[in-house]
CSV table of N, CA, C and O in Angstrom, one decimal:
chain,number,residue,atom,x,y,z
A,5,ARG,N,52.8,65.1,71.5
A,5,ARG,CA,52.9,66.5,71.2
A,5,ARG,C,52.6,67.4,72.5
A,5,ARG,O,53.3,68.4,72.7
A,6,ASP,N,51.8,67.0,73.3
A,6,ASP,CA,51.5,67.7,74.6
A,6,ASP,C,52.8,67.6,75.5
A,6,ASP,O,53.1,68.6,76.2
A,7,ALA,N,53.4,66.4,75.5
A,7,ALA,CA,54.6,66.3,76.3
A,7,ALA,C,55.7,67.2,75.7
A,7,ALA,O,56.5,67.9,76.5
A,8,HIS,N,55.8,67.3,74.4
A,8,HIS,CA,56.8,68.2,73.8
A,8,HIS,C,56.5,69.7,74.1
A,8,HIS,O,57.4,70.5,74.5
A,9,HIS,N,55.2,70.0,74.1
A,9,HIS,CA,54.8,71.4,74.5
A,9,HIS,C,55.0,71.7,75.9
A,9,HIS,O,55.5,72.8,76.3
A,10,ALA,N,54.8,70.7,76.8
A,10,ALA,CA,55.0,70.9,78.3
A,10,ALA,C,56.5,71.0,78.5
A,10,ALA,O,57.0,71.8,79.3
A,11,GLU,N,57.4,70.3,77.8
A,11,GLU,CA,58.8,70.4,77.9
A,11,GLU,C,59.3,71.7,77.4
A,11,GLU,O,60.1,72.4,78.1
A,12,ALA,N,58.7,72.2,76.4
A,12,ALA,CA,59.1,73.5,75.9
A,12,ALA,C,58.7,74.6,76.9
A,12,ALA,O,59.5,75.6,77.1
A,13,LEU,N,57.5,74.5,77.5
A,13,LEU,CA,57.1,75.5,78.5
A,13,LEU,C,58.0,75.4,79.7
A,13,LEU,O,58.4,76.5,80.3
A,14,ALA,N,58.4,74.2,80.1
A,14,ALA,CA,59.3,74.1,81.2
A,14,ALA,C,60.7,74.7,80.9
A,14,ALA,O,61.3,75.4,81.8
A,15,LEU,N,61.2,74.5,79.7
A,15,LEU,CA,62.4,75.1,79.3
A,15,LEU,C,62.3,76.6,79.3
A,15,LEU,O,63.3,77.3,79.7
A,16,ARG,N,61.2,77.1,78.7
A,16,ARG,CA,61.0,78.5,78.7
A,16,ARG,C,61.0,79.1,80.1
A,16,ARG,O,61.6,80.1,80.4
A,17,HIS,N,60.3,78.4,81.0
A,17,HIS,CA,60.2,78.9,82.4
A,17,HIS,C,61.6,78.9,83.0
A,17,HIS,O,62.0,79.8,83.8
A,18,GLN,N,62.3,77.8,82.8
A,18,GLN,CA,63.7,77.7,83.3
A,18,GLN,C,64.6,78.8,82.8
A,18,GLN,O,65.4,79.4,83.5
A,19,LYS,N,64.4,79.1,81.5
A,19,LYS,CA,65.2,80.2,80.9
A,19,LYS,C,64.9,81.5,81.5
A,19,LYS,O,65.8,82.3,81.8
A,20,GLU,N,63.6,81.8,81.8
A,20,GLU,CA,63.2,83.0,82.4
A,20,GLU,C,63.7,83.1,83.8
A,20,GLU,O,64.2,84.2,84.3
A,21,GLN,N,63.7,82.0,84.6
A,21,GLN,CA,64.3,82.0,85.9
A,21,GLN,C,65.8,82.3,85.9
A,21,GLN,O,66.3,83.1,86.7
A,22,LEU,N,66.5,81.7,84.9
A,22,LEU,CA,67.9,82.0,84.8
A,22,LEU,C,68.2,83.4,84.4
A,22,LEU,O,69.1,84.0,85.0
A,23,GLN,N,67.3,84.0,83.6
A,23,GLN,CA,67.5,85.4,83.2
A,23,GLN,C,67.3,86.3,84.4
A,23,GLN,O,68.0,87.3,84.6
A,24,VAL,N,66.3,85.9,85.3
A,24,VAL,CA,66.0,86.7,86.5
A,24,VAL,C,67.2,86.6,87.4
A,24,VAL,O,67.7,87.6,88.0
A,25,GLN,N,67.8,85.4,87.6
A,25,GLN,CA,69.0,85.2,88.4
A,25,GLN,C,70.2,86.0,87.9
A,25,GLN,O,70.9,86.6,88.6
A,26,ILE,N,70.3,86.0,86.6
A,26,ILE,CA,71.4,86.8,85.9
A,26,ILE,C,71.2,88.2,86.2
A,26,ILE,O,72.2,88.9,86.6
A,27,THR,N,70.0,88.7,86.1
A,27,THR,CA,69.7,90.1,86.3
A,27,THR,C,70.0,90.5,87.8
A,27,THR,O,70.7,91.5,88.1
A,28,HIS,N,69.6,89.6,88.7
A,28,HIS,CA,69.9,89.9,90.1
A,28,HIS,C,71.4,89.9,90.4
A,28,HIS,O,71.9,90.7,91.1
A,29,ARG,N,72.1,88.9,89.8
A,29,ARG,CA,73.5,88.9,90.0
A,29,ARG,C,74.2,90.1,89.4
A,29,ARG,O,75.2,90.6,90.0
A,30,GLU,N,73.8,90.5,88.3
A,30,GLU,CA,74.3,91.8,87.7
A,30,GLU,C,74.1,93.0,88.6
A,30,GLU,O,75.0,93.8,88.8
A,31,GLN,N,72.9,93.0,89.1
A,31,GLN,CA,72.5,94.2,90.1
A,31,GLN,C,73.4,94.1,91.3
A,31,GLN,O,73.9,95.1,91.8
A,32,GLU,N,73.6,92.9,91.8
A,32,GLU,CA,74.5,92.7,93.0
A,32,GLU,C,75.9,93.1,92.7
A,32,GLU,O,76.6,93.8,93.5
A,33,ALA,N,76.4,92.7,91.5
A,33,ALA,CA,77.7,93.0,91.1
A,33,ALA,C,77.9,94.6,91.0
A,33,ALA,O,78.9,95.1,91.4
A,34,HIS,N,76.9,95.2,90.4
A,34,HIS,CA,76.9,96.6,90.2
A,34,HIS,C,76.9,97.3,91.6
A,34,HIS,O,77.7,98.3,91.8
A,35,LEU,N,76.1,96.9,92.5
A,35,LEU,CA,76.1,97.4,93.9
A,35,LEU,C,77.4,97.2,94.6
A,35,LEU,O,77.9,98.1,95.2
A,36,ALA,N,78.0,96.0,94.4
A,36,ALA,CA,79.3,95.8,95.0
A,36,ALA,C,80.4,96.7,94.4
A,36,ALA,O,81.2,97.2,95.1
A,37,GLN,N,80.3,97.0,93.1
A,37,GLN,CA,81.3,97.9,92.5
A,37,GLN,C,81.1,99.3,93.0
A,37,GLN,O,82.0,100.0,93.3
A,38,GLU,N,79.8,99.7,93.2
A,38,GLU,CA,79.6,101.0,93.8
A,38,GLU,C,80.1,101.1,95.2
A,38,GLU,O,80.7,102.1,95.6
A,39,ASP,N,79.9,100.0,96.0
A,39,ASP,CA,80.4,100.0,97.3
A,39,ASP,C,81.9,100.1,97.3
A,39,ASP,O,82.5,100.8,98.1
A,40,GLN,N,82.6,99.4,96.4
A,40,GLN,CA,84.0,99.4,96.3
A,40,GLN,C,84.5,100.8,95.9
A,40,GLN,O,85.5,101.3,96.5
A,41,ALA,N,83.8,101.4,95.0
A,41,ALA,CA,84.2,102.8,94.6
A,41,ALA,C,84.1,103.7,95.7
A,41,ALA,O,84.9,104.6,95.9
A,42,GLU,N,83.0,103.6,96.5
A,42,GLU,CA,82.8,104.5,97.6
A,42,GLU,C,83.8,104.3,98.7
A,42,GLU,O,84.4,105.3,99.3
A,43,THR,N,84.2,103.0,98.9
A,43,THR,CA,85.2,102.7,99.9
A,43,THR,C,86.5,103.3,99.4
A,43,THR,O,87.3,103.8,100.2
A,44,ALA,N,86.8,103.2,98.1
A,44,ALA,CA,88.1,103.7,97.6
A,44,ALA,C,88.1,105.2,97.7
A,44,ALA,O,89.1,105.8,98.1
A,45,ARG,N,87.0,105.9,97.5
A,45,ARG,CA,86.9,107.4,97.7
A,45,ARG,C,87.2,107.7,99.1
A,45,ARG,O,87.9,108.7,99.4
A,46,LYS,N,86.5,107.0,100.0
A,46,LYS,CA,86.7,107.3,101.5
A,46,LYS,C,88.2,107.1,101.9
A,46,LYS,O,88.8,107.9,102.6
A,47,LEU,N,88.8,106.0,101.4
A,47,LEU,CA,90.2,105.7,101.7
A,47,LEU,C,91.1,106.8,101.2
A,47,LEU,O,92.0,107.2,101.8
A,48,GLN,N,90.8,107.2,100.0
A,48,GLN,CA,91.6,108.3,99.3
A,48,GLN,C,91.5,109.6,100.2
A,48,GLN,O,92.5,110.3,100.4
A,49,LEU,N,90.3,109.9,100.6
A,49,LEU,CA,90.1,111.1,101.5
A,49,LEU,C,90.9,110.9,102.8
A,49,LEU,O,91.6,111.9,103.3
A,50,GLU,N,90.9,109.7,103.4
A,50,GLU,CA,91.6,109.5,104.6
A,50,GLU,C,93.1,109.6,104.4
A,50,GLU,O,93.8,110.1,105.2
A,51,ILE,N,93.6,109.0,103.3
A,51,ILE,CA,95.0,109.1,103.0
A,51,ILE,C,95.4,110.5,102.8
A,51,ILE,O,96.5,111.0,103.3
A,52,THR,N,94.6,111.3,102.0
A,52,THR,CA,94.9,112.7,101.8
A,52,THR,C,94.9,113.5,103.2
A,52,THR,O,95.9,114.3,103.4
A,53,ALA,N,94.0,113.2,104.0
A,53,ALA,CA,93.9,113.9,105.3
A,53,ALA,C,95.2,113.5,106.1
A,53,ALA,O,95.8,114.3,106.8
A,54,ARG,N,95.5,112.2,106.1
A,54,ARG,CA,96.7,111.8,106.8
A,54,ARG,C,98.0,112.4,106.3
A,54,ARG,O,98.8,112.9,107.1
A,55,CYS,N,98.1,112.5,105.0
A,55,CYS,CA,99.3,113.2,104.4
A,55,CYS,C,99.3,114.7,104.8
A,55,CYS,O,100.4,115.2,105.1
A,56,ASP,N,98.2,115.3,104.8
A,56,ASP,CA,98.1,116.7,105.2
A,56,ASP,C,98.5,116.8,106.7
A,56,ASP,O,99.3,117.7,107.0
A,57,LEU,N,98.1,115.9,107.5
A,57,LEU,CA,98.4,115.9,108.9
A,57,LEU,C,99.9,115.7,109.1
A,57,LEU,O,100.6,116.4,109.9
A,58,GLU,N,100.5,114.8,108.4
A,58,GLU,CA,101.9,114.5,108.5
A,58,GLU,C,102.7,115.7,108.1
A,58,GLU,O,103.7,116.0,108.7
A,59,ARG,N,102.3,116.4,107.0
A,59,ARG,CA,103.0,117.6,106.5
A,59,ARG,C,102.9,118.7,107.6
A,59,ARG,O,103.9,119.3,107.9
A,60,LYS,N,101.7,118.8,108.2
A,60,LYS,CA,101.5,119.8,109.3
A,60,LYS,C,102.4,119.5,110.5
A,60,LYS,O,103.1,120.3,111.1
A,61,MET,N,102.5,118.2,110.8
A,61,MET,CA,103.3,117.8,112.0
A,61,MET,C,104.8,118.0,111.7
A,61,MET,O,105.5,118.5,112.6
A,62,LEU,N,105.2,117.7,110.5
A,62,LEU,CA,106.6,118.0,110.1
A,62,LEU,C,106.9,119.5,110.2
A,62,LEU,O,108.0,119.9,110.7
A,63,HIS,N,106.0,120.3,109.7
A,63,HIS,CA,106.2,121.8,109.7
A,63,HIS,C,106.3,122.2,111.2
A,63,HIS,O,107.1,123.0,111.5
A,64,GLU,N,105.4,121.7,112.0
A,64,GLU,CA,105.4,122.1,113.4
A,64,GLU,C,106.6,121.7,114.1
A,64,GLU,O,107.2,122.4,115.0
A,65,ALA,N,107.2,120.5,113.7
A,65,ALA,CA,108.4,120.0,114.3
A,65,ALA,C,109.6,120.9,113.9
A,65,ALA,O,110.4,121.2,114.7
A,66,GLU,N,109.6,121.4,112.7
A,66,GLU,CA,110.6,122.3,112.2
A,66,GLU,C,110.5,123.6,113.0
A,66,GLU,O,111.5,124.2,113.4
A,67,ILE,N,109.3,124.1,113.2
A,67,ILE,CA,109.1,125.3,113.9
A,67,ILE,C,109.6,125.1,115.4
A,67,ILE,O,110.3,126.0,115.9
A,68,ARG,N,109.2,124.0,116.0
A,68,ARG,CA,109.6,123.7,117.3
A,68,ARG,C,111.2,123.6,117.4
A,68,ARG,O,111.8,124.2,118.4
A,69,LYS,N,111.8,123.0,116.4
A,69,LYS,CA,113.2,122.9,116.4
A,69,LYS,C,113.8,124.3,116.4
A,69,LYS,O,114.8,124.6,117.1
A,70,GLY,N,113.3,125.2,115.5
A,70,GLY,CA,113.7,126.6,115.5
A,70,GLY,C,113.5,127.3,116.8
A,70,GLY,O,114.4,128.1,117.2
A,71,LEU,N,112.4,127.1,117.4
A,71,LEU,CA,112.1,127.7,118.7
A,71,LEU,C,113.0,127.2,119.8
A,71,LEU,O,113.5,128.0,120.7
A,72,GLU,N,113.4,125.9,119.7
A,72,GLU,CA,114.3,125.4,120.7
A,72,GLU,C,115.7,126.0,120.6
A,72,GLU,O,116.3,126.3,121.6
A,73,LYS,N,116.1,126.2,119.3
A,73,LYS,CA,117.4,126.9,119.1
A,73,LYS,C,117.3,128.3,119.6
A,73,LYS,O,118.3,128.7,120.3
A,74,GLN,N,116.2,129.0,119.4
A,74,GLN,CA,116.1,130.4,119.9
A,74,GLN,C,116.1,130.4,121.4
A,74,GLN,O,116.7,131.3,122.0
A,75,LEU,N,115.4,129.4,122.0
A,75,LEU,CA,115.4,129.3,123.4
A,75,LEU,C,116.8,129.1,124.0
A,75,LEU,O,117.2,129.7,125.0
A,76,ALA,N,117.6,128.2,123.4
A,76,ALA,CA,118.9,127.9,123.8
A,76,ALA,C,119.8,129.2,123.7
A,76,ALA,O,120.6,129.5,124.6
A,77,GLU,N,119.6,129.9,122.6
A,77,GLU,CA,120.4,131.2,122.4
A,77,GLU,C,120.0,132.2,123.5
A,77,GLU,O,120.8,132.9,124.0
A,78,ALA,N,118.7,132.3,123.8
A,78,ALA,CA,118.2,133.2,124.8
A,78,ALA,C,118.7,132.8,126.1
A,78,ALA,O,119.1,133.7,126.9
A,79,GLN,N,118.7,131.5,126.4
A,79,GLN,CA,119.2,131.1,127.7
A,79,GLN,C,120.7,131.4,127.9
A,79,GLN,O,121.2,131.8,128.9
A,80,ALA,N,121.5,131.2,126.8
A,80,ALA,CA,122.9,131.5,126.8
A,80,ALA,C,123.1,133.0,127.0
A,80,ALA,O,123.9,133.5,127.8
A,81,SER,N,122.2,133.8,126.4
A,81,SER,CA,122.3,135.3,126.6
A,81,SER,C,121.9,135.7,128.0
A,81,SER,O,122.6,136.5,128.6
A,82,VAL,N,120.9,135.0,128.6
A,82,VAL,CA,120.6,135.3,130.0
A,82,VAL,C,121.8,134.9,130.9
A,82,VAL,O,122.1,135.6,131.8
A,83,ASN,N,122.4,133.8,130.6
A,83,ASN,CA,123.5,133.3,131.4
A,83,ASN,C,124.7,134.3,131.3
A,83,ASN,O,125.3,134.7,132.4
A,84,ARG,N,124.9,134.8,130.1
A,84,ARG,CA,126.0,135.9,130.0
A,84,ARG,C,125.6,137.1,130.7
A,84,ARG,O,126.4,137.7,131.4
A,85,ALA,N,124.4,137.5,130.6
A,85,ALA,CA,123.9,138.7,131.3
A,85,ALA,C,124.0,138.6,132.8
A,85,ALA,O,124.3,139.5,133.5
A,86,THR,N,123.6,137.4,133.3
A,86,THR,CA,123.7,137.1,134.7
A,86,THR,C,125.2,137.2,135.2
A,86,THR,O,125.5,137.8,136.3
A,87,GLY,N,126.1,136.6,134.4
A,87,GLY,CA,127.5,136.7,134.7
A,87,GLY,C,128.0,138.2,134.7
A,87,GLY,O,128.7,138.6,135.6
A,88,ASP,N,127.5,138.9,133.7
A,88,ASP,CA,127.9,140.4,133.6
A,88,ASP,C,127.4,141.1,134.8
A,88,ASP,O,128.1,142.0,135.4
A,89,LEU,N,126.1,140.8,135.2
A,89,LEU,CA,125.5,141.5,136.3
A,89,LEU,C,126.3,141.2,137.6
A,89,LEU,O,126.6,142.1,138.4
A,90,ALA,N,126.7,139.9,137.8
A,90,ALA,CA,127.4,139.6,139.0
A,90,ALA,C,128.8,140.3,139.0
A,90,ALA,O,129.2,140.8,140.0
A,91,GLN,N,129.4,140.4,137.8
A,91,GLN,CA,130.7,141.1,137.7
A,91,GLN,C,130.5,142.6,138.1
A,91,GLN,O,131.3,143.2,138.8
A,92,ILE,N,129.4,143.2,137.5
A,92,ILE,CA,129.1,144.6,137.7
A,92,ILE,C,128.9,144.9,139.2
A,92,ILE,O,129.3,145.8,139.8
A,93,GLN,N,128.1,143.9,139.8
A,93,GLN,CA,127.8,144.1,141.3
A,93,GLN,C,129.1,144.0,142.1
A,93,GLN,O,129.2,144.8,143.1
A,94,THR,N,129.9,143.1,141.7
A,94,THR,CA,131.2,143.0,142.4
A,94,THR,C,132.0,144.2,142.3
A,94,THR,O,132.6,144.8,143.3
A,95,GLN,N,132.1,144.8,141.1
A,95,GLN,CA,132.9,146.0,140.8
A,95,GLN,C,132.2,147.1,141.6
A,95,GLN,O,133.0,148.0,142.2
A,96,ARG,N,130.9,147.2,141.6
A,96,ARG,CA,130.2,148.3,142.4
A,96,ARG,C,130.5,148.2,143.9
A,96,ARG,O,130.8,149.2,144.5
A,97,GLU,N,130.5,146.9,144.4
A,97,GLU,CA,130.8,146.8,145.8
A,97,GLU,C,132.3,147.2,146.1
A,97,GLU,O,132.6,147.8,147.1
A,98,GLU,N,133.2,146.8,145.2
A,98,GLU,CA,134.6,147.2,145.4
A,98,GLU,C,134.7,148.7,145.3
A,98,GLU,O,135.5,149.3,146.1
A,99,LEU,N,134.1,149.3,144.3
A,99,LEU,CA,134.1,150.8,144.2
A,99,LEU,C,133.5,151.5,145.4
A,99,LEU,O,134.1,152.5,145.9
A,100,LEU,N,132.4,150.9,145.9
A,100,LEU,CA,131.8,151.5,147.1
A,100,LEU,C,132.7,151.4,148.3
A,100,LEU,O,132.9,152.3,149.1
A,101,ALA,N,133.4,150.2,148.4
A,101,ALA,CA,134.3,150.0,149.5
A,101,ALA,C,135.5,151.0,149.4
A,101,ALA,O,135.9,151.6,150.4
A,102,ARG,N,136.0,151.2,148.2
A,102,ARG,CA,137.2,152.1,148.0
A,102,ARG,C,136.7,153.5,148.3
A,102,ARG,O,137.4,154.3,149.0
A,103,THR,N,135.5,153.9,147.9
A,103,THR,CA,135.0,155.2,148.1
A,103,THR,C,134.8,155.5,149.6
A,103,THR,O,135.2,156.5,150.1
A,104,LEU,N,134.2,154.5,150.3
A,104,LEU,CA,134.1,154.6,151.8
A,104,LEU,C,135.4,154.7,152.5
A,104,LEU,O,135.6,155.5,153.4
A,105,LYS,N,136.4,153.9,152.0
A,105,LYS,CA,137.7,154.0,152.6
A,105,LYS,C,138.4,155.4,152.4
A,105,LYS,O,139.0,155.9,153.3
A,106,ARG,N,138.2,155.9,151.1
A,106,ARG,CA,138.7,157.2,150.8
A,106,ARG,C,138.0,158.3,151.6
A,106,ARG,O,138.7,159.2,152.2
A,107,ASP,N,136.7,158.2,151.7
A,107,ASP,CA,136.0,159.1,152.5
A,107,ASP,C,136.4,159.1,154.0
A,107,ASP,O,136.5,160.2,154.7
A,108,HIS,N,136.7,157.9,154.5
A,108,HIS,CA,137.2,157.8,155.9
A,108,HIS,C,138.5,158.5,156.1
A,108,HIS,O,138.8,159.1,157.1
A,109,LYS,N,139.4,158.3,155.0
A,109,LYS,CA,140.7,158.9,155.1
A,109,LYS,C,140.5,160.4,155.1
A,109,LYS,O,141.2,161.2,155.7
A,110,ILE,N,139.6,160.9,154.2
A,110,ILE,CA,139.4,162.3,154.1
A,110,ILE,C,138.8,162.9,155.4
A,110,ILE,O,139.3,163.9,155.9
A,111,ASP,N,137.9,162.1,156.0
A,111,ASP,CA,137.3,162.6,157.3
A,111,ASP,C,138.3,162.5,158.4
A,111,ASP,O,138.2,163.3,159.4
A,112,ALA,N,139.3,161.7,158.3
A,112,ALA,CA,140.2,161.5,159.4
A,112,ALA,C,141.3,162.5,159.5
A,112,ALA,O,141.5,163.5,159.1
């Protein structure tokens, strides 16, 4: 009977140890789930930030494309104006030369 009682105590002790191990494993599993959830939240925030950055970069690229077009148009306008100015200067020099020639004729 004492052997039976000792075996029952040993089994009860073993059962308690297993319950403690189960409790520890459940706590570890819960902590691991919390860590995974936190990691998932951080990843989601990083993905959202990256998407926002990509949208901003695309928007800025479109703005830059528009500005490059405006710059090309402005450069073409400057080139036309430079050509016009050269033509006007040539006409002015021709007019001045004719005027001087005329004045010399009048003076002569």
